[in-house]
Amino acid sequence: MPRKGVFKTEKAEKRSPIGRIRERAEAFFGMPYVECRGFRSVTVEGAQKIESMTQECVVVLLDRGRLAVCGENLICASFRNGCLTVDGEIDSVGKWRREA
């Protein structure tokens, strides 16, 4: 039987000093929280909507600007409460700019 406090939950992280710092930074800078898990999955917190989506590129509208997740065989694994998860073969994640 595991000991208490061994596993961190999302609620515990939000109460921890690191969770509070992350929340303050997001609020102050208006920046999304982006988490990459290897080259197979990307999670973006702070997403407002999916602006465009193909198997090669997913463009996400944020509070300030847009974020592009590029790769191959991309799918939207989940999108709820401002949290988007994109799965597939991830090549790059970065600020998105329209080409003129």
mmCIF file with all atom_site columns, C-alpha atoms in Angstrom:
data_model
loop_
_atom_site.group_PDB
_atom_site.id
_atom_site.type_symbol
_atom_site.label_atom_id
_atom_site.label_alt_id
_atom_site.label_comp_id
_atom_site.label_asym_id
_atom_site.label_entity_id
_atom_site.label_seq_id
_atom_site.pdbx_PDB_ins_code
_atom_site.Cartn_x
_atom_site.Cartn_y
_atom_site.Cartn_z
_atom_site.occupancy
_atom_site.B_iso_or_equiv
_atom_site.pdbx_formal_charge
_atom_site.auth_seq_id
_atom_site.auth_comp_id
_atom_site.auth_asym_id
_atom_site.auth_atom_id
_atom_site.pdbx_PDB_model_num
ATOM 1   C CA . MET A 1 1   ? 0.000   0.000  0.000   1.00 0.00 ? 1   MET A CA 1
ATOM 2   C CA . PRO A 1 2   ? 1.499   3.388  -1.015  1.00 0.00 ? 2   PRO A CA 1
ATOM 3   C CA . ARG A 1 3   ? 2.258   5.940  1.648   1.00 0.00 ? 3   ARG A CA 1
ATOM 4   C CA . LYS A 1 4   ? 0.221   9.121  1.854   1.00 0.00 ? 4   LYS A CA 1
ATOM 5   C CA . GLY A 1 5   ? 1.676   12.025 -0.088  1.00 0.00 ? 5   GLY A CA 1
ATOM 6   C CA . VAL A 1 6   ? 3.642   9.866  -2.512  1.00 0.00 ? 6   VAL A CA 1
ATOM 7   C CA . PHE A 1 7   ? 1.504   10.721 -5.517  1.00 0.00 ? 7   PHE A CA 1
ATOM 8   C CA . LYS A 1 8   ? 0.944   14.329 -6.546  1.00 0.00 ? 8   LYS A CA 1
ATOM 9   C CA . THR A 1 9   ? -2.482  15.264 -7.748  1.00 0.00 ? 9   THR A CA 1
ATOM 10  C CA . GLU A 1 10  ? -3.464  18.281 -9.801  1.00 0.00 ? 10  GLU A CA 1
ATOM 11  C CA . LYS A 1 11  ? -5.090  19.838 -6.722  1.00 0.00 ? 11  LYS A CA 1
ATOM 12  C CA . ALA A 1 12  ? -1.945  19.291 -4.653  1.00 0.00 ? 12  ALA A CA 1
ATOM 13  C CA . GLU A 1 13  ? 0.180   20.942 -7.362  1.00 0.00 ? 13  GLU A CA 1
ATOM 14  C CA . LYS A 1 14  ? -2.043  24.023 -7.425  1.00 0.00 ? 14  LYS A CA 1
ATOM 15  C CA . ARG A 1 15  ? -1.662  24.373 -3.648  1.00 0.00 ? 15  ARG A CA 1
ATOM 16  C CA . SER A 1 16  ? 2.101   23.840 -3.770  1.00 0.00 ? 16  SER A CA 1
ATOM 17  C CA . PRO A 1 17  ? 4.470   26.820 -4.057  1.00 0.00 ? 17  PRO A CA 1
ATOM 18  C CA . ILE A 1 18  ? 5.383   25.800 -7.618  1.00 0.00 ? 18  ILE A CA 1
ATOM 19  C CA . GLY A 1 19  ? 1.713   25.597 -8.608  1.00 0.00 ? 19  GLY A CA 1
ATOM 20  C CA . ARG A 1 20  ? 1.028   29.045 -7.137  1.00 0.00 ? 20  ARG A CA 1
ATOM 21  C CA . ILE A 1 21  ? 4.073   30.536 -8.910  1.00 0.00 ? 21  ILE A CA 1
ATOM 22  C CA . ARG A 1 22  ? 2.916   29.048 -12.210 1.00 0.00 ? 22  ARG A CA 1
ATOM 23  C CA . GLU A 1 23  ? -0.577  30.486 -11.745 1.00 0.00 ? 23  GLU A CA 1
ATOM 24  C CA . ARG A 1 24  ? 0.845   33.932 -10.936 1.00 0.00 ? 24  ARG A CA 1
ATOM 25  C CA . ALA A 1 25  ? 3.185   33.863 -13.937 1.00 0.00 ? 25  ALA A CA 1
ATOM 26  C CA . GLU A 1 26  ? 0.330   32.902 -16.260 1.00 0.00 ? 26  GLU A CA 1
ATOM 27  C CA . ALA A 1 27  ? -1.838  35.697 -14.904 1.00 0.00 ? 27  ALA A CA 1
ATOM 28  C CA . PHE A 1 28  ? 0.938   38.300 -14.947 1.00 0.00 ? 28  PHE A CA 1
ATOM 29  C CA . PHE A 1 29  ? 2.471   37.548 -18.320 1.00 0.00 ? 29  PHE A CA 1
ATOM 30  C CA . GLY A 1 30  ? -0.692  36.234 -19.972 1.00 0.00 ? 30  GLY A CA 1
ATOM 31  C CA . MET A 1 31  ? 1.299   33.276 -21.225 1.00 0.00 ? 31  MET A CA 1
ATOM 32  C CA . PRO A 1 32  ? -0.004  29.756 -21.743 1.00 0.00 ? 32  PRO A CA 1
ATOM 33  C CA . TYR A 1 33  ? 1.392   26.746 -19.953 1.00 0.00 ? 33  TYR A CA 1
ATOM 34  C CA . VAL A 1 34  ? 2.783   24.320 -22.542 1.00 0.00 ? 34  VAL A CA 1
ATOM 35  C CA . GLU A 1 35  ? 3.877   20.807 -21.656 1.00 0.00 ? 35  GLU A CA 1
ATOM 36  C CA . CYS A 1 36  ? 5.595   18.459 -24.101 1.00 0.00 ? 36  CYS A CA 1
ATOM 37  C CA . ARG A 1 37  ? 5.701   14.753 -23.351 1.00 0.00 ? 37  ARG A CA 1
ATOM 38  C CA . GLY A 1 38  ? 8.428   13.425 -25.589 1.00 0.00 ? 38  GLY A CA 1
ATOM 39  C CA . PHE A 1 39  ? 7.704   13.936 -29.264 1.00 0.00 ? 39  PHE A CA 1
ATOM 40  C CA . ARG A 1 40  ? 4.252   12.329 -29.065 1.00 0.00 ? 40  ARG A CA 1
ATOM 41  C CA . SER A 1 41  ? 2.021   14.715 -27.102 1.00 0.00 ? 41  SER A CA 1
ATOM 42  C CA . VAL A 1 42  ? 1.647   18.430 -26.303 1.00 0.00 ? 42  VAL A CA 1
ATOM 43  C CA . THR A 1 43  ? -0.739  19.950 -23.762 1.00 0.00 ? 43  THR A CA 1
ATOM 44  C CA . VAL A 1 44  ? -1.587  23.673 -23.871 1.00 0.00 ? 44  VAL A CA 1
ATOM 45  C CA . GLU A 1 45  ? -3.403  25.342 -20.962 1.00 0.00 ? 45  GLU A CA 1
ATOM 46  C CA . GLY A 1 46  ? -4.940  28.731 -21.740 1.00 0.00 ? 46  GLY A CA 1
ATOM 47  C CA . ALA A 1 47  ? -6.303  27.824 -25.173 1.00 0.00 ? 47  ALA A CA 1
ATOM 48  C CA . GLN A 1 48  ? -9.401  29.735 -26.291 1.00 0.00 ? 48  GLN A CA 1
ATOM 49  C CA . LYS A 1 49  ? -10.155 27.825 -29.490 1.00 0.00 ? 49  LYS A CA 1
ATOM 50  C CA . ILE A 1 50  ? -8.632  25.797 -32.288 1.00 0.00 ? 50  ILE A CA 1
ATOM 51  C CA . GLU A 1 51  ? -8.237  28.242 -35.153 1.00 0.00 ? 51  GLU A CA 1
ATOM 52  C CA . SER A 1 52  ? -7.204  25.683 -37.780 1.00 0.00 ? 52  SER A CA 1
ATOM 53  C CA . MET A 1 53  ? -6.331  22.025 -37.799 1.00 0.00 ? 53  MET A CA 1
ATOM 54  C CA . THR A 1 54  ? -4.770  19.678 -40.308 1.00 0.00 ? 54  THR A CA 1
ATOM 55  C CA . GLN A 1 55  ? -2.803  16.472 -39.853 1.00 0.00 ? 55  GLN A CA 1
ATOM 56  C CA . GLU A 1 56  ? 0.374   18.557 -40.193 1.00 0.00 ? 56  GLU A CA 1
ATOM 57  C CA . CYS A 1 57  ? -0.411  21.690 -38.125 1.00 0.00 ? 57  CYS A CA 1
ATOM 58  C CA . VAL A 1 58  ? -2.747  22.744 -35.322 1.00 0.00 ? 58  VAL A CA 1
ATOM 59  C CA . VAL A 1 59  ? -3.076  26.495 -34.703 1.00 0.00 ? 59  VAL A CA 1
ATOM 60  C CA . VAL A 1 60  ? -4.469  27.454 -31.294 1.00 0.00 ? 60  VAL A CA 1
ATOM 61  C CA . LEU A 1 61  ? -5.843  30.884 -30.374 1.00 0.00 ? 61  LEU A CA 1
ATOM 62  C CA . LEU A 1 62  ? -4.569  32.100 -26.983 1.00 0.00 ? 62  LEU A CA 1
ATOM 63  C CA . ASP A 1 63  ? -5.235  35.216 -24.899 1.00 0.00 ? 63  ASP A CA 1
ATOM 64  C CA . ARG A 1 64  ? -2.231  36.871 -26.535 1.00 0.00 ? 64  ARG A CA 1
ATOM 65  C CA . GLY A 1 65  ? -1.460  35.496 -29.968 1.00 0.00 ? 65  GLY A CA 1
ATOM 66  C CA . ARG A 1 66  ? -1.443  32.046 -31.461 1.00 0.00 ? 66  ARG A CA 1
ATOM 67  C CA . LEU A 1 67  ? 0.501   28.847 -30.949 1.00 0.00 ? 67  LEU A CA 1
ATOM 68  C CA . ALA A 1 68  ? 1.284   26.307 -33.669 1.00 0.00 ? 68  ALA A CA 1
ATOM 69  C CA . VAL A 1 69  ? 1.924   22.619 -33.090 1.00 0.00 ? 69  VAL A CA 1
ATOM 70  C CA . CYS A 1 70  ? 3.452   21.085 -36.219 1.00 0.00 ? 70  CYS A CA 1
ATOM 71  C CA . GLY A 1 71  ? 4.232   17.496 -37.114 1.00 0.00 ? 71  GLY A CA 1
ATOM 72  C CA . GLU A 1 72  ? 2.613   14.488 -38.737 1.00 0.00 ? 72  GLU A CA 1
ATOM 73  C CA . ASN A 1 73  ? -0.586  12.545 -38.032 1.00 0.00 ? 73  ASN A CA 1
ATOM 74  C CA . LEU A 1 74  ? -1.729  15.147 -35.484 1.00 0.00 ? 74  LEU A CA 1
ATOM 75  C CA . ILE A 1 75  ? -5.051  14.663 -33.712 1.00 0.00 ? 75  ILE A CA 1
ATOM 76  C CA . CYS A 1 76  ? -6.885  16.608 -31.034 1.00 0.00 ? 76  CYS A CA 1
ATOM 77  C CA . ALA A 1 77  ? -6.916  14.112 -28.173 1.00 0.00 ? 77  ALA A CA 1
ATOM 78  C CA . SER A 1 78  ? -8.941  16.417 -25.903 1.00 0.00 ? 78  SER A CA 1
ATOM 79  C CA . PHE A 1 79  ? -10.061 20.021 -25.578 1.00 0.00 ? 79  PHE A CA 1
ATOM 80  C CA . ARG A 1 80  ? -12.001 21.180 -22.535 1.00 0.00 ? 80  ARG A CA 1
ATOM 81  C CA . ASN A 1 81  ? -11.848 24.004 -20.010 1.00 0.00 ? 81  ASN A CA 1
ATOM 82  C CA . GLY A 1 82  ? -9.096  25.767 -21.959 1.00 0.00 ? 82  GLY A CA 1
ATOM 83  C CA . CYS A 1 83  ? -6.821  22.718 -21.944 1.00 0.00 ? 83  CYS A CA 1
ATOM 84  C CA . LEU A 1 84  ? -5.894  21.256 -25.349 1.00 0.00 ? 84  LEU A CA 1
ATOM 85  C CA . THR A 1 85  ? -3.967  18.032 -25.896 1.00 0.00 ? 85  THR A CA 1
ATOM 86  C CA . VAL A 1 86  ? -2.547  17.257 -29.333 1.00 0.00 ? 86  VAL A CA 1
ATOM 87  C CA . ASP A 1 87  ? -1.140  13.793 -30.030 1.00 0.00 ? 87  ASP A CA 1
ATOM 88  C CA . GLY A 1 88  ? 0.936   12.612 -32.987 1.00 0.00 ? 88  GLY A CA 1
ATOM 89  C CA . GLU A 1 89  ? 4.510   12.912 -34.214 1.00 0.00 ? 89  GLU A CA 1
ATOM 90  C CA . ILE A 1 90  ? 5.428   16.393 -32.942 1.00 0.00 ? 90  ILE A CA 1
ATOM 91  C CA . ASP A 1 91  ? 8.139   18.279 -34.864 1.00 0.00 ? 91  ASP A CA 1
ATOM 92  C CA . SER A 1 92  ? 7.806   21.785 -33.401 1.00 0.00 ? 92  SER A CA 1
ATOM 93  C CA . VAL A 1 93  ? 5.811   24.019 -31.076 1.00 0.00 ? 93  VAL A CA 1
ATOM 94  C CA . GLY A 1 94  ? 6.039   27.763 -31.383 1.00 0.00 ? 94  GLY A CA 1
ATOM 95  C CA . LYS A 1 95  ? 4.507   31.160 -31.959 1.00 0.00 ? 95  LYS A CA 1
ATOM 96  C CA . TRP A 1 96  ? 2.448   31.182 -35.112 1.00 0.00 ? 96  TRP A CA 1
ATOM 97  C CA . ARG A 1 97  ? 2.791   33.933 -37.666 1.00 0.00 ? 97  ARG A CA 1
ATOM 98  C CA . ARG A 1 98  ? 0.860   34.285 -40.866 1.00 0.00 ? 98  ARG A CA 1
ATOM 99  C CA . GLU A 1 99  ? 2.920   34.309 -43.996 1.00 0.00 ? 99  GLU A CA 1
ATOM 100 C CA . ALA A 1 100 ? 2.255   37.369 -46.158 1.00 0.00 ? 100 ALA A CA 1
#
